[in-house]
Coordinates of C-alpha atoms in Angstrom, one line a residue:
M1 CA -112.2 -58.6 -92.9
S2 CA -113.3 -57.0 -96.1
D3 CA -111.5 -54.3 -98.1
K4 CA -114.1 -51.9 -96.8
L5 CA -112.6 -51.7 -93.4
S6 CA -110.5 -48.6 -94.0
G7 CA -113.6 -46.7 -95.1
E8 CA -115.7 -48.0 -92.3
L9 CA -113.2 -46.7 -89.8
M10 CA -113.4 -43.0 -90.7
A11 CA -116.5 -41.7 -88.8
T12 CA -116.5 -39.5 -85.8
A13 CA -117.7 -40.5 -82.3
A14 CA -119.0 -37.6 -80.2
T15 CA -121.7 -39.2 -78.1
M16 CA -122.5 -42.7 -76.7
R17 CA -124.7 -43.5 -79.7
D18 CA -121.8 -42.7 -82.1
R19 CA -119.1 -44.8 -80.4
F20 CA -117.7 -47.1 -83.0
A21 CA -117.3 -50.9 -83.0
G22 CA -114.1 -52.0 -81.4
Q23 CA -113.3 -48.5 -80.0
L24 CA -111.7 -49.6 -76.8
V25 CA -109.8 -52.5 -78.2
I26 CA -108.5 -50.4 -81.1
D27 CA -107.2 -47.9 -78.6
E28 CA -105.5 -50.8 -76.7
T29 CA -104.1 -52.3 -79.9
L30 CA -102.5 -49.0 -80.8
R31 CA -101.1 -48.6 -77.3
Q32 CA -99.5 -52.0 -77.3
Q33 CA -98.3 -51.4 -80.9
T34 CA -96.3 -48.3 -79.8
G35 CA -93.4 -50.4 -78.7
A36 CA -93.2 -52.5 -81.9
T37 CA -89.8 -52.7 -83.5
P38 CA -90.0 -51.4 -87.1
R39 CA -89.5 -54.1 -89.7
T40 CA -86.4 -54.2 -91.8
A41 CA -86.6 -54.1 -95.6
T42 CA -85.9 -57.9 -95.7
Q43 CA -88.6 -58.6 -93.1
R44 CA -91.1 -56.6 -95.2
F45 CA -90.0 -58.4 -98.3
F46 CA -90.7 -61.8 -96.8
G47 CA -94.0 -60.7 -95.2
R48 CA -93.2 -60.5 -91.5
S49 CA -96.2 -59.2 -89.6
P50 CA -96.0 -55.6 -88.4
L51 CA -97.8 -56.5 -85.2
A52 CA -96.1 -56.5 -81.8
D53 CA -96.6 -59.7 -79.9
E54 CA -98.4 -57.8 -77.2
A55 CA -100.8 -56.2 -79.7
R56 CA -101.8 -59.4 -81.6
S57 CA -104.7 -60.5 -79.5
W58 CA -106.1 -57.0 -79.2
Y59 CA -105.8 -56.6 -82.9
L60 CA -107.8 -59.8 -83.6
G61 CA -110.4 -58.7 -81.1
A62 CA -110.8 -55.4 -82.8
V63 CA -111.1 -57.0 -86.2
G64 CA -113.8 -59.3 -84.9
E65 CA -115.8 -56.5 -83.2
I66 CA -115.6 -54.4 -86.4
A67 CA -116.9 -57.3 -88.4
V68 CA -119.8 -58.0 -86.1
G69 CA -120.5 -54.3 -85.8
G70 CA -121.0 -54.1 -89.5
I71 CA -123.4 -57.0 -89.5
L72 CA -125.5 -55.5 -86.7
E73 CA -125.7 -52.1 -88.4
R74 CA -127.6 -53.8 -91.2
L75 CA -130.5 -54.8 -88.9
P76 CA -133.9 -53.5 -90.2
E77 CA -135.6 -50.3 -89.1
G78 CA -136.7 -50.4 -85.5
W79 CA -133.5 -51.9 -84.3
S80 CA -130.6 -49.9 -82.9
T81 CA -127.0 -50.9 -82.0
R82 CA -124.5 -49.3 -79.7
H83 CA -120.8 -50.3 -79.5
A84 CA -117.9 -50.3 -77.0
L85 CA -119.9 -49.1 -74.0
P86 CA -117.5 -48.8 -71.1
V87 CA -118.8 -50.6 -68.0
G88 CA -117.4 -51.6 -64.7
T89 CA -114.1 -50.4 -63.2
K90 CA -111.5 -52.5 -64.9
G91 CA -111.4 -51.2 -68.4
T92 CA -114.0 -53.6 -69.7
D93 CA -116.8 -52.8 -72.1
I94 CA -119.9 -54.1 -73.7
D95 CA -118.8 -55.0 -77.3
H96 CA -122.3 -54.4 -78.7
L97 CA -125.7 -53.6 -77.3
V98 CA -128.7 -54.2 -79.5
V99 CA -132.2 -52.9 -78.7
G100 CA -135.3 -53.6 -80.9
P101 CA -138.7 -55.2 -80.9
G102 CA -137.2 -58.5 -79.8
G103 CA -135.7 -57.0 -76.6
V104 CA -132.4 -55.9 -75.3
F105 CA -129.2 -57.9 -76.1
T106 CA -125.6 -57.6 -75.0
I107 CA -123.2 -59.1 -77.4
N108 CA -119.7 -60.4 -76.5
T109 CA -117.7 -60.9 -79.7
K110 CA -114.9 -63.5 -79.9
H111 CA -112.7 -63.8 -83.0
H112 CA -111.8 -67.5 -83.4
A113 CA -111.8 -67.9 -87.2
G114 CA -111.3 -71.5 -88.3
K115 CA -111.6 -72.8 -84.7
S116 CA -113.9 -75.5 -83.4
I117 CA -116.3 -74.2 -80.6
W118 CA -117.8 -76.7 -78.2
V119 CA -120.5 -75.7 -75.7
A120 CA -122.2 -77.5 -72.8
R121 CA -124.1 -75.3 -70.3
R122 CA -121.5 -73.1 -68.5
T123 CA -118.5 -74.7 -70.4
L124 CA -117.2 -73.4 -73.7
M125 CA -114.1 -74.7 -75.3
V126 CA -112.1 -73.4 -78.3
D127 CA -110.2 -76.2 -80.0
G128 CA -110.3 -78.1 -76.8
H129 CA -109.2 -75.2 -74.5
R130 CA -111.7 -74.1 -71.9
Q131 CA -112.6 -70.4 -72.0
P132 CA -114.6 -68.3 -69.4
Y133 CA -116.8 -66.6 -72.0
I134 CA -120.2 -67.8 -70.8
P135 CA -119.9 -66.4 -67.2
A136 CA -118.4 -63.2 -68.6
A137 CA -121.3 -62.8 -71.0
T138 CA -123.8 -63.4 -68.3
S139 CA -122.1 -60.9 -66.1
E140 CA -122.3 -58.2 -68.8
A141 CA -126.0 -58.7 -69.3
G142 CA -126.5 -58.4 -65.6
K143 CA -124.7 -55.1 -65.4
V144 CA -126.8 -53.7 -68.2
A145 CA -130.0 -55.0 -66.6
K146 CA -129.0 -53.4 -63.3
L147 CA -128.2 -50.1 -65.0
L148 CA -131.6 -50.0 -66.8
G149 CA -133.4 -51.1 -63.7
A150 CA -132.0 -48.2 -61.7
R151 CA -133.1 -45.6 -64.3
M152 CA -136.4 -47.0 -65.6
P153 CA -139.7 -47.5 -63.9
H154 CA -139.8 -51.2 -64.5
P155 CA -137.3 -54.1 -65.0
V156 CA -136.0 -54.7 -68.5
P157 CA -134.7 -58.2 -69.3
V158 CA -131.3 -58.4 -71.0
Q159 CA -130.3 -61.4 -73.1
P160 CA -126.6 -62.1 -73.3
L161 CA -125.2 -63.4 -76.7
L162 CA -121.8 -64.8 -77.5
V163 CA -121.0 -64.2 -81.2
M164 CA -118.1 -66.2 -82.7
V165 CA -116.5 -64.7 -85.8
D166 CA -116.1 -67.2 -88.6
P167 CA -115.6 -70.4 -86.5
K168 CA -115.0 -73.7 -88.2
R169 CA -118.0 -75.1 -86.4
I170 CA -120.1 -74.6 -83.2
T171 CA -121.2 -77.8 -81.4
V172 CA -123.8 -77.2 -78.7
K173 CA -124.1 -80.4 -76.6
E174 CA -126.2 -78.6 -74.0
R175 CA -127.5 -75.1 -74.4
P176 CA -126.4 -72.6 -71.6
E177 CA -129.2 -71.5 -69.3
R178 CA -129.1 -67.8 -70.4
V179 CA -126.4 -67.2 -73.0
R180 CA -127.0 -68.0 -76.6
V181 CA -123.8 -68.9 -78.7
L182 CA -124.1 -67.9 -82.3
N183 CA -122.0 -67.8 -85.5
S184 CA -121.4 -64.2 -86.7
H185 CA -123.1 -65.2 -90.0
E186 CA -126.4 -66.0 -88.2
V187 CA -126.7 -63.4 -85.6
R188 CA -128.6 -60.8 -87.6
R189 CA -131.2 -63.4 -88.7
W190 CA -131.5 -64.8 -85.2
L191 CA -132.3 -61.3 -83.8
R192 CA -134.9 -60.6 -86.5
E193 CA -136.6 -63.9 -85.7
Q194 CA -137.1 -63.1 -82.0
P195 CA -140.8 -62.5 -80.9
A196 CA -141.7 -58.8 -80.3
V197 CA -141.6 -57.9 -76.6
L198 CA -140.9 -54.1 -76.8
S199 CA -143.0 -51.4 -78.3
A200 CA -141.4 -48.6 -80.2
E201 CA -141.9 -46.3 -77.2
A202 CA -140.2 -48.8 -74.9
V203 CA -137.3 -49.1 -77.3
A204 CA -136.9 -45.3 -77.3
D205 CA -137.0 -45.2 -73.5
V206 CA -134.2 -47.9 -73.2
L207 CA -132.1 -46.0 -75.8
A208 CA -132.5 -42.8 -73.9
V209 CA -130.8 -44.4 -70.9
I210 CA -128.2 -46.1 -72.9
D211 CA -127.3 -43.0 -74.8
D212 CA -126.8 -40.9 -71.7
P213 CA -123.0 -40.7 -71.1
A214 CA -123.7 -40.6 -67.3
S215 CA -124.9 -44.2 -67.5
W216 CA -121.4 -45.4 -68.3
R217 CA -117.8 -45.2 -66.9
S218 CA -115.9 -42.3 -68.3
T219 CA -112.9 -43.0 -70.5
E220 CA -109.9 -41.0 -71.5
A221 CA -110.7 -38.6 -74.2
G222 CA -108.8 -39.1 -77.5
D223 CA -109.1 -38.4 -81.1
P224 CA -111.4 -41.2 -82.5
V225 CA -110.8 -40.2 -86.1
A226 CA -107.0 -40.4 -85.7
A227 CA -107.3 -43.8 -83.9
R228 CA -109.5 -45.3 -86.6
A229 CA -107.1 -44.0 -89.3
R230 CA -104.1 -45.4 -87.6
F231 CA -105.8 -48.8 -87.0
A232 CA -107.0 -48.9 -90.7
A233 CA -103.4 -48.3 -91.8
L234 CA -102.1 -51.0 -89.5
H235 CA -104.8 -53.4 -90.7
D236 CA -103.7 -52.7 -94.3
E237 CA -100.1 -53.5 -93.4
V238 CA -101.1 -56.8 -91.7
R239 CA -103.1 -57.9 -94.7
A240 CA -100.3 -57.0 -97.1
A241 CA -97.8 -59.0 -95.0
R242 CA -100.2 -62.0 -94.9
K243 CA -100.6 -61.9 -98.7
R244 CA -96.8 -61.8 -99.1
R245 CA -96.3 -64.8 -96.8
R246 CA -98.9 -66.7 -98.7
A247 CA -97.2 -65.9 -102.0
W248 CA -93.9 -67.1 -100.7
G249 CA -95.6 -70.3 -99.4
F250 CA -97.1 -70.9 -102.8
A251 CA -93.7 -70.3 -104.5
G252 CA -92.0 -72.7 -102.1
M253 CA -94.6 -75.4 -102.8
A254 CA -94.3 -74.8 -106.6
G255 CA -90.6 -75.2 -106.3
M256 CA -90.9 -78.5 -104.4
L257 CA -93.4 -79.9 -106.9
A258 CA -91.0 -78.9 -109.7
L259 CA -88.1 -80.7 -108.0
L260 CA -90.2 -83.8 -107.4
G261 CA -91.3 -83.8 -111.0
G262 CA -87.7 -83.5 -112.1
L263 CA -86.7 -86.5 -109.9
L264 CA -89.6 -88.6 -111.3
A265 CA -88.5 -87.8 -114.8
L266 CA -85.0 -89.0 -114.0
L267 CA -86.1 -92.3 -112.5
P268 CA -85.9 -94.3 -115.7
T269 CA -82.2 -93.2 -115.9
L270 CA -81.4 -93.4 -112.3
V271 CA -82.8 -96.9 -111.5
P272 CA -80.6 -98.8 -114.0
L273 CA -77.6 -96.9 -112.7
M274 CA -78.4 -97.8 -109.1
F275 CA -78.9 -101.5 -109.8
G276 CA -75.7 -101.5 -111.8
A277 CA -73.8 -100.0 -109.0
L278 CA -75.2 -102.6 -106.6
A279 CA -74.4 -105.4 -108.9
G280 CA -70.8 -104.1 -109.3

């Protein structure tokens, strides 16, 4: 994530259209983080992460959704993005929903920085481990299509996307039937290149349904500004701890190289002594 994260987390969400990227996972990250044991001064000095084990996956998910949300907000005029739309009955949400001339798209964001992604039809693996992402993305698009179909005079196709944040590589052996798997760096260009299928009026009609809070599951009311501020502070702590660990790692490597250099410098002296000892 960029250093702009703290600033990007300070807007208010009062309606569906103003919900912020990562809203539900940020709330869950903070809930899981409540039980974290405070770090000691020594742990802070050596860069131990402030994250509780239970909060780590939620935190990474939130960082990924915020990153993709920032990318989508830079789509050109005529495109609109909504975030963290609560759907279903099990606390799930649509990470991002994009509507524009190219159609309606649900986006499921996965943060697997530096990992290898392998795709073949309904199978997706992350560093060799199978993940249920493709069926889940398909299901999300189906829920949104059903919601729109119930409130609009005609069916509206919904395209599911899986967006991977900063993967090492994405290998697609066989493209899934419906879901498109994309790198976060290419999603904005890919959306812009889609052929126009919706008029400006149709886009407005779709957004009117999406922006209606009655279209979605109600969630517990909280203070979004406070949540974003707390998450931004946590994010800053995590980044600072990571930098400190790296600094200690570099220091340790430099020390080892210095030791090795010293041993090499002593070899001309040590080798005759060793052979002399053996001969004696």
